[in-house]
CSV table of N, CA and C in Angstrom, one decimal:
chain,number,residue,atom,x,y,z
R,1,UNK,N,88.3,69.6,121.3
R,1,UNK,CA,88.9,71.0,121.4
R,1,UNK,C,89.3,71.4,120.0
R,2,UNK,N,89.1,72.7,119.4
R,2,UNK,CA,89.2,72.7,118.1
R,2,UNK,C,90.6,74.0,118.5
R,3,UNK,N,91.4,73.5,117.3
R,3,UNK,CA,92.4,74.2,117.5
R,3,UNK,C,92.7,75.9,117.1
R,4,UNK,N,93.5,76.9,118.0
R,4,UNK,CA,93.5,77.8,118.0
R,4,UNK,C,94.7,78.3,116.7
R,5,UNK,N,93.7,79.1,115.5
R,5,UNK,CA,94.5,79.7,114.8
R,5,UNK,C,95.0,81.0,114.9
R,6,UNK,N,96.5,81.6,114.3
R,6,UNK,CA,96.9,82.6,115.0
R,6,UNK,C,95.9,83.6,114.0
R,7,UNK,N,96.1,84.6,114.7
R,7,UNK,CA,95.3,86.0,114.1
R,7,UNK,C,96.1,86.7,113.2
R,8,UNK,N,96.0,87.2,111.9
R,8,UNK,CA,96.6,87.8,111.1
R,8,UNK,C,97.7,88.8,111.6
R,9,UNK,N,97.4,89.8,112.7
R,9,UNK,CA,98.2,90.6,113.2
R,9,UNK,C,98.4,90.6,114.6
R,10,UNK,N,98.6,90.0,115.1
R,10,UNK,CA,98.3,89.2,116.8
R,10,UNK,C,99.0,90.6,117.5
R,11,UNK,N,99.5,91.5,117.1
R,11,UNK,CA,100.3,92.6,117.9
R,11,UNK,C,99.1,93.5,118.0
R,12,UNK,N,97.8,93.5,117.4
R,12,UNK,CA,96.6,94.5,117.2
R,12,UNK,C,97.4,95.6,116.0
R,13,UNK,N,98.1,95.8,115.2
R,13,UNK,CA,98.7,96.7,114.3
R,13,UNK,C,98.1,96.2,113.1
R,14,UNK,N,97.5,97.3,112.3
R,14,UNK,CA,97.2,97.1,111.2
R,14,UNK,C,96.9,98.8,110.6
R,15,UNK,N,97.4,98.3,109.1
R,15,UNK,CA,97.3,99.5,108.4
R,15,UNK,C,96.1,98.9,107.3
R,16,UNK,N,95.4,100.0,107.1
R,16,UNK,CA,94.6,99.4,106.0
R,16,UNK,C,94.5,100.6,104.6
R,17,UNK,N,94.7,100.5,103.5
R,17,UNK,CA,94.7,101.4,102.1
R,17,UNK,C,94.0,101.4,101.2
R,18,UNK,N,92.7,102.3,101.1
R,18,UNK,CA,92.4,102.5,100.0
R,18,UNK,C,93.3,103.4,98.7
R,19,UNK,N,93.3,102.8,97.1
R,19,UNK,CA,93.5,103.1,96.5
R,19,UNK,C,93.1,103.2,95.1
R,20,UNK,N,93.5,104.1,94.1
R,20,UNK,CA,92.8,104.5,93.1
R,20,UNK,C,94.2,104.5,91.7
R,21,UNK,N,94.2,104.1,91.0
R,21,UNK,CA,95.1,103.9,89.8
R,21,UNK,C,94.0,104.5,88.9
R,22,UNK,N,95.0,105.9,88.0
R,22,UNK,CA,94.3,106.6,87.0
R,22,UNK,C,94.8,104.9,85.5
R,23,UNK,N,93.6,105.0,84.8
R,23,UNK,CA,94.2,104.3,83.7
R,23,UNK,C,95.0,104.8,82.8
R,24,UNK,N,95.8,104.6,81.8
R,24,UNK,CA,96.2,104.8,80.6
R,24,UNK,C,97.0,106.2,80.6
R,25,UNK,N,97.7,106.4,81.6
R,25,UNK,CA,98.2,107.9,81.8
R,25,UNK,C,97.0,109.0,82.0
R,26,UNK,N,96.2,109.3,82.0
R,26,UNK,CA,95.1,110.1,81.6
R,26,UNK,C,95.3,111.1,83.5
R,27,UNK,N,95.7,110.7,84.0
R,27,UNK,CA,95.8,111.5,85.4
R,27,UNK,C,97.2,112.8,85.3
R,28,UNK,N,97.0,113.9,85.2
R,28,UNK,CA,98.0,114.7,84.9
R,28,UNK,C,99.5,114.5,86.2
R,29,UNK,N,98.7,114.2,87.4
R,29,UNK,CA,99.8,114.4,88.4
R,29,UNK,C,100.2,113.3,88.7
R,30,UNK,N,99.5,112.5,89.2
R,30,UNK,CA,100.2,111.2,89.9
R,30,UNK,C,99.1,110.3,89.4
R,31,UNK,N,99.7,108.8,89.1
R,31,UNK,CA,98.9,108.2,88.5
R,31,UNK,C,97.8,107.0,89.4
R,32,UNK,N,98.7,107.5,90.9
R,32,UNK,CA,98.4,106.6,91.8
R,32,UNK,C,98.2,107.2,93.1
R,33,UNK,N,97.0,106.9,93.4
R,33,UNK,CA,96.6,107.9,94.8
R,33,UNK,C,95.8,106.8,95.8
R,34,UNK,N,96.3,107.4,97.1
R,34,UNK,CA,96.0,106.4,98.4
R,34,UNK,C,95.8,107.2,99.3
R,35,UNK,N,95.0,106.4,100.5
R,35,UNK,CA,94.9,107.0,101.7
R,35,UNK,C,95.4,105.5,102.9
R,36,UNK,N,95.8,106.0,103.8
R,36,UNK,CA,96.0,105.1,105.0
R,36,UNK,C,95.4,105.1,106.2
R,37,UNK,N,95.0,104.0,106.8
R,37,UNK,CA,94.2,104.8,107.9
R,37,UNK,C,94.3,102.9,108.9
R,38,UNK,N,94.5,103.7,110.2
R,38,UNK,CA,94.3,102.2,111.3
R,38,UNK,C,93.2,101.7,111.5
R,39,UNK,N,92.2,102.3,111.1
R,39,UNK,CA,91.1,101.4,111.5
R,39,UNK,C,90.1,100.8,109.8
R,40,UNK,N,89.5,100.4,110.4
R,40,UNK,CA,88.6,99.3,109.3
R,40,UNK,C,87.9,100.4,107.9
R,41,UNK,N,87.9,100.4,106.8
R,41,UNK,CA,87.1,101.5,105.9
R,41,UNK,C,85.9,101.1,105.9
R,42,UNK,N,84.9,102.1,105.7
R,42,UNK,CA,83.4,102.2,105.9
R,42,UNK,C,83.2,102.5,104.6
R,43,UNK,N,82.1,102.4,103.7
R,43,UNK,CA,81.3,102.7,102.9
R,43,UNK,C,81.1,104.5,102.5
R,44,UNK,N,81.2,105.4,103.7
R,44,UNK,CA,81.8,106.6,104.1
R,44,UNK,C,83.1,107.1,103.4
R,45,UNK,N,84.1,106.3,104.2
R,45,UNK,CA,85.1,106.2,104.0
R,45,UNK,C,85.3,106.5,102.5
R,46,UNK,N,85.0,104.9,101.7
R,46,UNK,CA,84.9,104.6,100.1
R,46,UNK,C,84.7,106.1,99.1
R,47,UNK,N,83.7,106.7,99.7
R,47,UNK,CA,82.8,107.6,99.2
R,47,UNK,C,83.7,109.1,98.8
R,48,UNK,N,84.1,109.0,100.3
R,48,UNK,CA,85.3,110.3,100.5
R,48,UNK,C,86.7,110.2,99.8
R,49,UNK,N,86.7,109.1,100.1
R,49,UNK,CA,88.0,108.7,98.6
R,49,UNK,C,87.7,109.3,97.6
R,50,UNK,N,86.8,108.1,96.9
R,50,UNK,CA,86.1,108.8,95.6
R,50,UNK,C,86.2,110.4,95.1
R,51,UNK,N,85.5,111.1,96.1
R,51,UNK,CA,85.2,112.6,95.8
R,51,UNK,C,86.6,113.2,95.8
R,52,UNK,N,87.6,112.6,96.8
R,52,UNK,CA,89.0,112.9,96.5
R,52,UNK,C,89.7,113.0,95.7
R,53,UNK,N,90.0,111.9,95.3
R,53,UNK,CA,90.6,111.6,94.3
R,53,UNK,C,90.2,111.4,93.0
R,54,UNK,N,89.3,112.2,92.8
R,54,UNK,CA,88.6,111.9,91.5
R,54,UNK,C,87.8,113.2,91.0
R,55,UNK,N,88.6,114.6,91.3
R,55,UNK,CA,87.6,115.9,91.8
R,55,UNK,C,87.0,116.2,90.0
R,56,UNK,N,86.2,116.7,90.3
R,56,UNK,CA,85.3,117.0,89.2
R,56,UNK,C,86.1,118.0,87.9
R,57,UNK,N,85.7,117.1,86.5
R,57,UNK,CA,86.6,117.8,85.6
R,57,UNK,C,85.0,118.0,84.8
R,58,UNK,N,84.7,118.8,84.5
R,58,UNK,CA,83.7,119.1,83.0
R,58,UNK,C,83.7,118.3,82.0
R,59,UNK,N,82.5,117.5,81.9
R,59,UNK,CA,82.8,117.2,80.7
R,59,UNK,C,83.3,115.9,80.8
R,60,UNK,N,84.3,115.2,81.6
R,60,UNK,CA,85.1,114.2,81.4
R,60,UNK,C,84.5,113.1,82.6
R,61,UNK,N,83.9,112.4,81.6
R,61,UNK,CA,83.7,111.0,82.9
R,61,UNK,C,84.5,110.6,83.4
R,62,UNK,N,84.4,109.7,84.5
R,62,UNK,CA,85.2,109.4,85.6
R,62,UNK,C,84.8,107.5,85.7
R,63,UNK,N,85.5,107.1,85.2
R,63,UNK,CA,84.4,105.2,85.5
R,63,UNK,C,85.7,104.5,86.2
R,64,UNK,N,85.3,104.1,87.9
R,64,UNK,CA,85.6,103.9,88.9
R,64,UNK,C,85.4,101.9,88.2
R,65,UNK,N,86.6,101.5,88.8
R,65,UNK,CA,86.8,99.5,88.4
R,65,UNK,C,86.7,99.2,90.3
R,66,UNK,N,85.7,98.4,90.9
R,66,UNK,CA,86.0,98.2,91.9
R,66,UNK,C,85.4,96.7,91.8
R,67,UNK,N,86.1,95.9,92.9
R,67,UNK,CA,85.9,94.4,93.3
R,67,UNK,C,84.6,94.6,94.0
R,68,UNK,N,84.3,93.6,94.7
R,68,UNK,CA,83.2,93.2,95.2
R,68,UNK,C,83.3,93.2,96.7
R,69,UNK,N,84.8,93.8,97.3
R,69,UNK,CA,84.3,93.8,98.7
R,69,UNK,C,83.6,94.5,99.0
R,70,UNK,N,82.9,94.1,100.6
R,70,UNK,CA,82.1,94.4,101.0
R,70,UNK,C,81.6,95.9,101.3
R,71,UNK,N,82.5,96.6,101.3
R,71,UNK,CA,82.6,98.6,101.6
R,71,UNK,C,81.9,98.9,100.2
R,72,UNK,N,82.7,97.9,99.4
R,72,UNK,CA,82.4,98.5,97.7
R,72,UNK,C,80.6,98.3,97.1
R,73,UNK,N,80.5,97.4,98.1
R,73,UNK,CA,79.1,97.3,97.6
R,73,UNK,C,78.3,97.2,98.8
R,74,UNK,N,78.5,98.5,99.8
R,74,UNK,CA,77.3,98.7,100.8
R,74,UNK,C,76.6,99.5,100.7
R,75,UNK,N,75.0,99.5,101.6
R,75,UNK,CA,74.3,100.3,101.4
R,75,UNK,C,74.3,101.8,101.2
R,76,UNK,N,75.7,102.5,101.9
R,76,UNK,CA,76.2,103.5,101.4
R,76,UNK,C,76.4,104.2,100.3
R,77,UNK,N,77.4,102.8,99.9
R,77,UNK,CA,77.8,103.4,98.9
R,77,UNK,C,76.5,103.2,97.1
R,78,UNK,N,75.7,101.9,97.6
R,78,UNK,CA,74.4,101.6,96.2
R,78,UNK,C,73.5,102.8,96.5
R,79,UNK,N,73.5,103.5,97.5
R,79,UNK,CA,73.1,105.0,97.5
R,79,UNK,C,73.3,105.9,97.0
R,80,UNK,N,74.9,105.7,97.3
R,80,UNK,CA,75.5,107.8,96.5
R,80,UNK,C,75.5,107.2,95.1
R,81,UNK,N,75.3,106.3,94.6
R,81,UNK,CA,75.6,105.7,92.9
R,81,UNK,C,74.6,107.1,92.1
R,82,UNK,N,73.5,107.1,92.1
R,82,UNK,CA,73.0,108.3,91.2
R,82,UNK,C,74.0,109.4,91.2
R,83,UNK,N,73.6,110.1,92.8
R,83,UNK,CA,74.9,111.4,93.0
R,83,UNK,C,76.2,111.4,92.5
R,84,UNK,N,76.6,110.1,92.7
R,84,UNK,CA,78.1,110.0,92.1
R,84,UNK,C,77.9,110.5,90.8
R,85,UNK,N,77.1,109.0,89.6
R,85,UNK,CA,77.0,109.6,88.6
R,85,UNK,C,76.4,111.2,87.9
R,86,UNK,N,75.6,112.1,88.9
R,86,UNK,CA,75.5,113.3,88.6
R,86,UNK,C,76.7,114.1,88.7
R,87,UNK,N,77.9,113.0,89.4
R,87,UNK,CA,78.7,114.6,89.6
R,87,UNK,C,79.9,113.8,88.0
R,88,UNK,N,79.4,113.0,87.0
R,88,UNK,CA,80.1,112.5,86.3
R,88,UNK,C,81.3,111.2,87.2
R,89,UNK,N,80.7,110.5,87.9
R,89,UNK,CA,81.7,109.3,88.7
R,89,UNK,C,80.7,108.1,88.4
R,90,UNK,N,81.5,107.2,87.7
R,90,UNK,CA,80.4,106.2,87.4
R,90,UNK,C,81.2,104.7,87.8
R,91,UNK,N,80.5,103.7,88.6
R,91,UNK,CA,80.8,102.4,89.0
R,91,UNK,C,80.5,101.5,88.3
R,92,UNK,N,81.9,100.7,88.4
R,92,UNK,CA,81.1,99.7,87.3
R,92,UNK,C,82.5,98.4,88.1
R,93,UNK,N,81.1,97.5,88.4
R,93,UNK,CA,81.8,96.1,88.9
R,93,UNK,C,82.5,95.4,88.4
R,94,UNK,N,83.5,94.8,88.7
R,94,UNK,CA,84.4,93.4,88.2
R,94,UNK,C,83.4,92.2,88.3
R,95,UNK,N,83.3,91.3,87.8
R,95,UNK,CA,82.6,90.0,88.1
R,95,UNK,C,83.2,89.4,89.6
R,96,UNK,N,82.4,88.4,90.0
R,96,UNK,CA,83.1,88.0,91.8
R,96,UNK,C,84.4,87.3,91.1
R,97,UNK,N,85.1,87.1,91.6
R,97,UNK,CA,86.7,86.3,91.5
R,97,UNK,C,87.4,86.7,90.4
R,98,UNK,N,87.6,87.9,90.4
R,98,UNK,CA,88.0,87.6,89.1
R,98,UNK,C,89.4,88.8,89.6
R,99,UNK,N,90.0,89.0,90.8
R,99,UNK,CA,91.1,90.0,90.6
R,99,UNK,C,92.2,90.3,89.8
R,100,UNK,N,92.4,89.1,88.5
R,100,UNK,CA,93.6,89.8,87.5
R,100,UNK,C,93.0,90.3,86.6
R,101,UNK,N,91.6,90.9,86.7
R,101,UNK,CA,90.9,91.8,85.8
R,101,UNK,C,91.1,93.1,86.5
R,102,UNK,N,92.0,93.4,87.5
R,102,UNK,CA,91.6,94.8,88.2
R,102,UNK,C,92.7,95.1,88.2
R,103,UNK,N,93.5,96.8,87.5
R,103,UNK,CA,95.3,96.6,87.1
R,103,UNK,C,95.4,96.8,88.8
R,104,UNK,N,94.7,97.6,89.9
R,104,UNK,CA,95.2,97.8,91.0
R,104,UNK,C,95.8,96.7,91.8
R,105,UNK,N,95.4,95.5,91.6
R,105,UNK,CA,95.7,94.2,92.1
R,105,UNK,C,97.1,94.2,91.9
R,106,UNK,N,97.5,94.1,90.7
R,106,UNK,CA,99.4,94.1,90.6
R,106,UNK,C,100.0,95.4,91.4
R,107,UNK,N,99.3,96.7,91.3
R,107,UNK,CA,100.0,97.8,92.1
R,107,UNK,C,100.1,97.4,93.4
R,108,UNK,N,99.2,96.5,94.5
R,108,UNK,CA,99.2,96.3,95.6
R,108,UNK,C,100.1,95.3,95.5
R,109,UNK,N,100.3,94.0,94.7
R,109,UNK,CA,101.4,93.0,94.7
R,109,UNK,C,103.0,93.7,94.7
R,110,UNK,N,103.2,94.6,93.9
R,110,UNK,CA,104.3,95.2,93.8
R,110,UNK,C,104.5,96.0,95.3
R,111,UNK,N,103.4,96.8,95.7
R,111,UNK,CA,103.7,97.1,96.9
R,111,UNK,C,104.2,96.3,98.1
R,112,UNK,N,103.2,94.8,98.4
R,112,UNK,CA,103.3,94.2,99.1
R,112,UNK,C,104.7,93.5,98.8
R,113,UNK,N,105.1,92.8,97.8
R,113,UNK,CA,106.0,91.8,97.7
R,113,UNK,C,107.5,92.8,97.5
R,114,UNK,N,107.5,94.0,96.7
R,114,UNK,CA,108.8,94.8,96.1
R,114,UNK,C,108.8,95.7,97.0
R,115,UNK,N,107.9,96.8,96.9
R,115,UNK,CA,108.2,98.2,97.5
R,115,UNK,C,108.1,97.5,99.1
R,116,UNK,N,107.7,97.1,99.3
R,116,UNK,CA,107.5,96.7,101.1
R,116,UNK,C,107.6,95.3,101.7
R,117,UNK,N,108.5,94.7,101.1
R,117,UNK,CA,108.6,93.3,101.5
R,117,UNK,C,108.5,92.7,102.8
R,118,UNK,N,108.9,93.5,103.7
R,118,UNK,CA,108.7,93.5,105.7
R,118,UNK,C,107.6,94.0,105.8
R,119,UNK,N,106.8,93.3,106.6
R,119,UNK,CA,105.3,94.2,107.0
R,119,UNK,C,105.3,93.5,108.2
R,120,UNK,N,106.2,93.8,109.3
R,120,UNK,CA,105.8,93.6,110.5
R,120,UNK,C,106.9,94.7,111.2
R,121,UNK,N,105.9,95.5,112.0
R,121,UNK,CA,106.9,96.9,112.5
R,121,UNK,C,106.2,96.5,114.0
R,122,UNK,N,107.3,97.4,114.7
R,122,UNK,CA,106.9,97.6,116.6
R,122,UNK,C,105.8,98.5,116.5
R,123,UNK,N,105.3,99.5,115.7
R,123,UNK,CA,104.3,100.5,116.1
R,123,UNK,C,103.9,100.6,114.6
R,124,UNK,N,102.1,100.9,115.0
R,124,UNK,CA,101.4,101.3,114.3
R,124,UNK,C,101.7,102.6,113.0
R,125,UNK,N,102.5,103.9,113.8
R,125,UNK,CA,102.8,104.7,113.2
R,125,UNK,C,104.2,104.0,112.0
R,126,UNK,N,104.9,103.4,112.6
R,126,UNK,CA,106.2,102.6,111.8
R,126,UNK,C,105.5,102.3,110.2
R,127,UNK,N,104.5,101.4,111.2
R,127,UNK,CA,103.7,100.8,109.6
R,127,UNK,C,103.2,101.5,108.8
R,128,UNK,N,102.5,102.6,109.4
R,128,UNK,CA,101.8,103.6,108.4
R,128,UNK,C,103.1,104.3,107.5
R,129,UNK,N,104.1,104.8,107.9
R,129,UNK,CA,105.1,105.0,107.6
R,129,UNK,C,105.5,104.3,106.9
R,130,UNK,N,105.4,103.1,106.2
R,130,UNK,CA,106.6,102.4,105.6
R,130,UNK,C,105.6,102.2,104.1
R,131,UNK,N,104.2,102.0,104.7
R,131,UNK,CA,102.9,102.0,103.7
R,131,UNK,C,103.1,103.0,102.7
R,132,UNK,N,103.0,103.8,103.1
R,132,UNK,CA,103.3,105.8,102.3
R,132,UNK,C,104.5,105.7,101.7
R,133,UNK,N,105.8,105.2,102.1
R,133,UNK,CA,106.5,105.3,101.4
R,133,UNK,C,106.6,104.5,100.5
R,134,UNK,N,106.2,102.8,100.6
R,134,UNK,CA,106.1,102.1,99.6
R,134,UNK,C,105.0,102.1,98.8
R,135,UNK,N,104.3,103.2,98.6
R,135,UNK,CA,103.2,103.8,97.8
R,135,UNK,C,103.5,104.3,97.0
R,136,UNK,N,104.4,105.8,98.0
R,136,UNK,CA,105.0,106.5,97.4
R,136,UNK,C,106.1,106.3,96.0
R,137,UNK,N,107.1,105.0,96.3
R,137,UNK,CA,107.7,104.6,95.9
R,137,UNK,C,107.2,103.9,94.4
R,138,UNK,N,106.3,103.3,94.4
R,138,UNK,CA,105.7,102.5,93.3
R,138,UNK,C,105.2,103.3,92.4
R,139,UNK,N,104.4,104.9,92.8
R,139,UNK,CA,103.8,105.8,92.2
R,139,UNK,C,104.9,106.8,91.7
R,140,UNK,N,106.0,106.8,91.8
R,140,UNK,CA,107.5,107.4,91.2
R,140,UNK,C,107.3,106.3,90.1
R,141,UNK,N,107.4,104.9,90.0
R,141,UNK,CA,107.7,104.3,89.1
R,141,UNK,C,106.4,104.1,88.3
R,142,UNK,N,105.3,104.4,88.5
R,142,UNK,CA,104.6,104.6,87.2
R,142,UNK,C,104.2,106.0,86.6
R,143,UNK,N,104.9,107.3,87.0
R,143,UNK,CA,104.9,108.7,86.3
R,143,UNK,C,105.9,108.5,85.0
R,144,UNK,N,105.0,109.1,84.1
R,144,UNK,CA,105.5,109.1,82.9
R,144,UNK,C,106.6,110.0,82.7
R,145,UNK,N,107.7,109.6,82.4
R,145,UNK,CA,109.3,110.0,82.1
R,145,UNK,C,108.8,111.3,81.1
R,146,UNK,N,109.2,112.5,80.9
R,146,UNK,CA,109.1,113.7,80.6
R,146,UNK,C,110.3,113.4,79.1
């Protein structure tokens, strides 16, 4: 009999986040933009981020740092790669293992470990809630002091 491991979130609650860190200040408003959502992100999903958060400036490229999961490199999205790059959005991989090449990795540590150190709530909505605000929270502390 092989033994039963527990399931990451055995309550069925899960929040899941994409997000986008402008580099080097270069983002006028906020340097850190996210979406939340309960269910699993699709390659769709990815896409609609992108166009989001990344709206079209003249002139100014756009070069997108993503890891190798699996959304990040589905047929979806090795599709819209031309279009992207016509609308000036351009991808460009990290090598496999290599997450302390990617600065978003520390923004989600900070989120996970500082801004949100509890991550177990009675309701789905609680969670999303606490997500946004420890988002929210972390992206106060990377806007550049006036």
């Amino acid at each position: 009999m092989r033994p039963v491991i527990p399931h990451e979130n055995p309550e069925g609650r899960r929040v899941n986040v994409l997000a986008a860190l402008a580099a080097h200040g270069t983002h006028k408003h906020a340097p850190l933009t996210w979406r939340t959502a309960s269910h699993p992100w699709k390659g769709e999903h990815v896409l609609a981020f992108l166009r989001h958060a990344l709206p079209g400036r003249t002139g100014i490229p756009r070069i997108v740092v993503l890891d190798n999961a699996g959304i990040h490199r589905s047929r979806t999205v090795r599709q819209a790669r031309r279009a992207l790059a016509e609308q000036g959005i351009w991808l460009w991989y990290l090598p496999a293992y290599s997450p302390e090449r990617n600065d978003i990795e520390r923004t989600f540590r900070t989120v996970k470990h500082g801004a949100m150190p509890r991550r177990t709530f009675t309701t789905t909505e609680a969670l999303t809630a606490a997500a946004e605000t420890a988002f929210g929270q972390v992206n106060a502390q990377l806007q550049p002091s006036e």
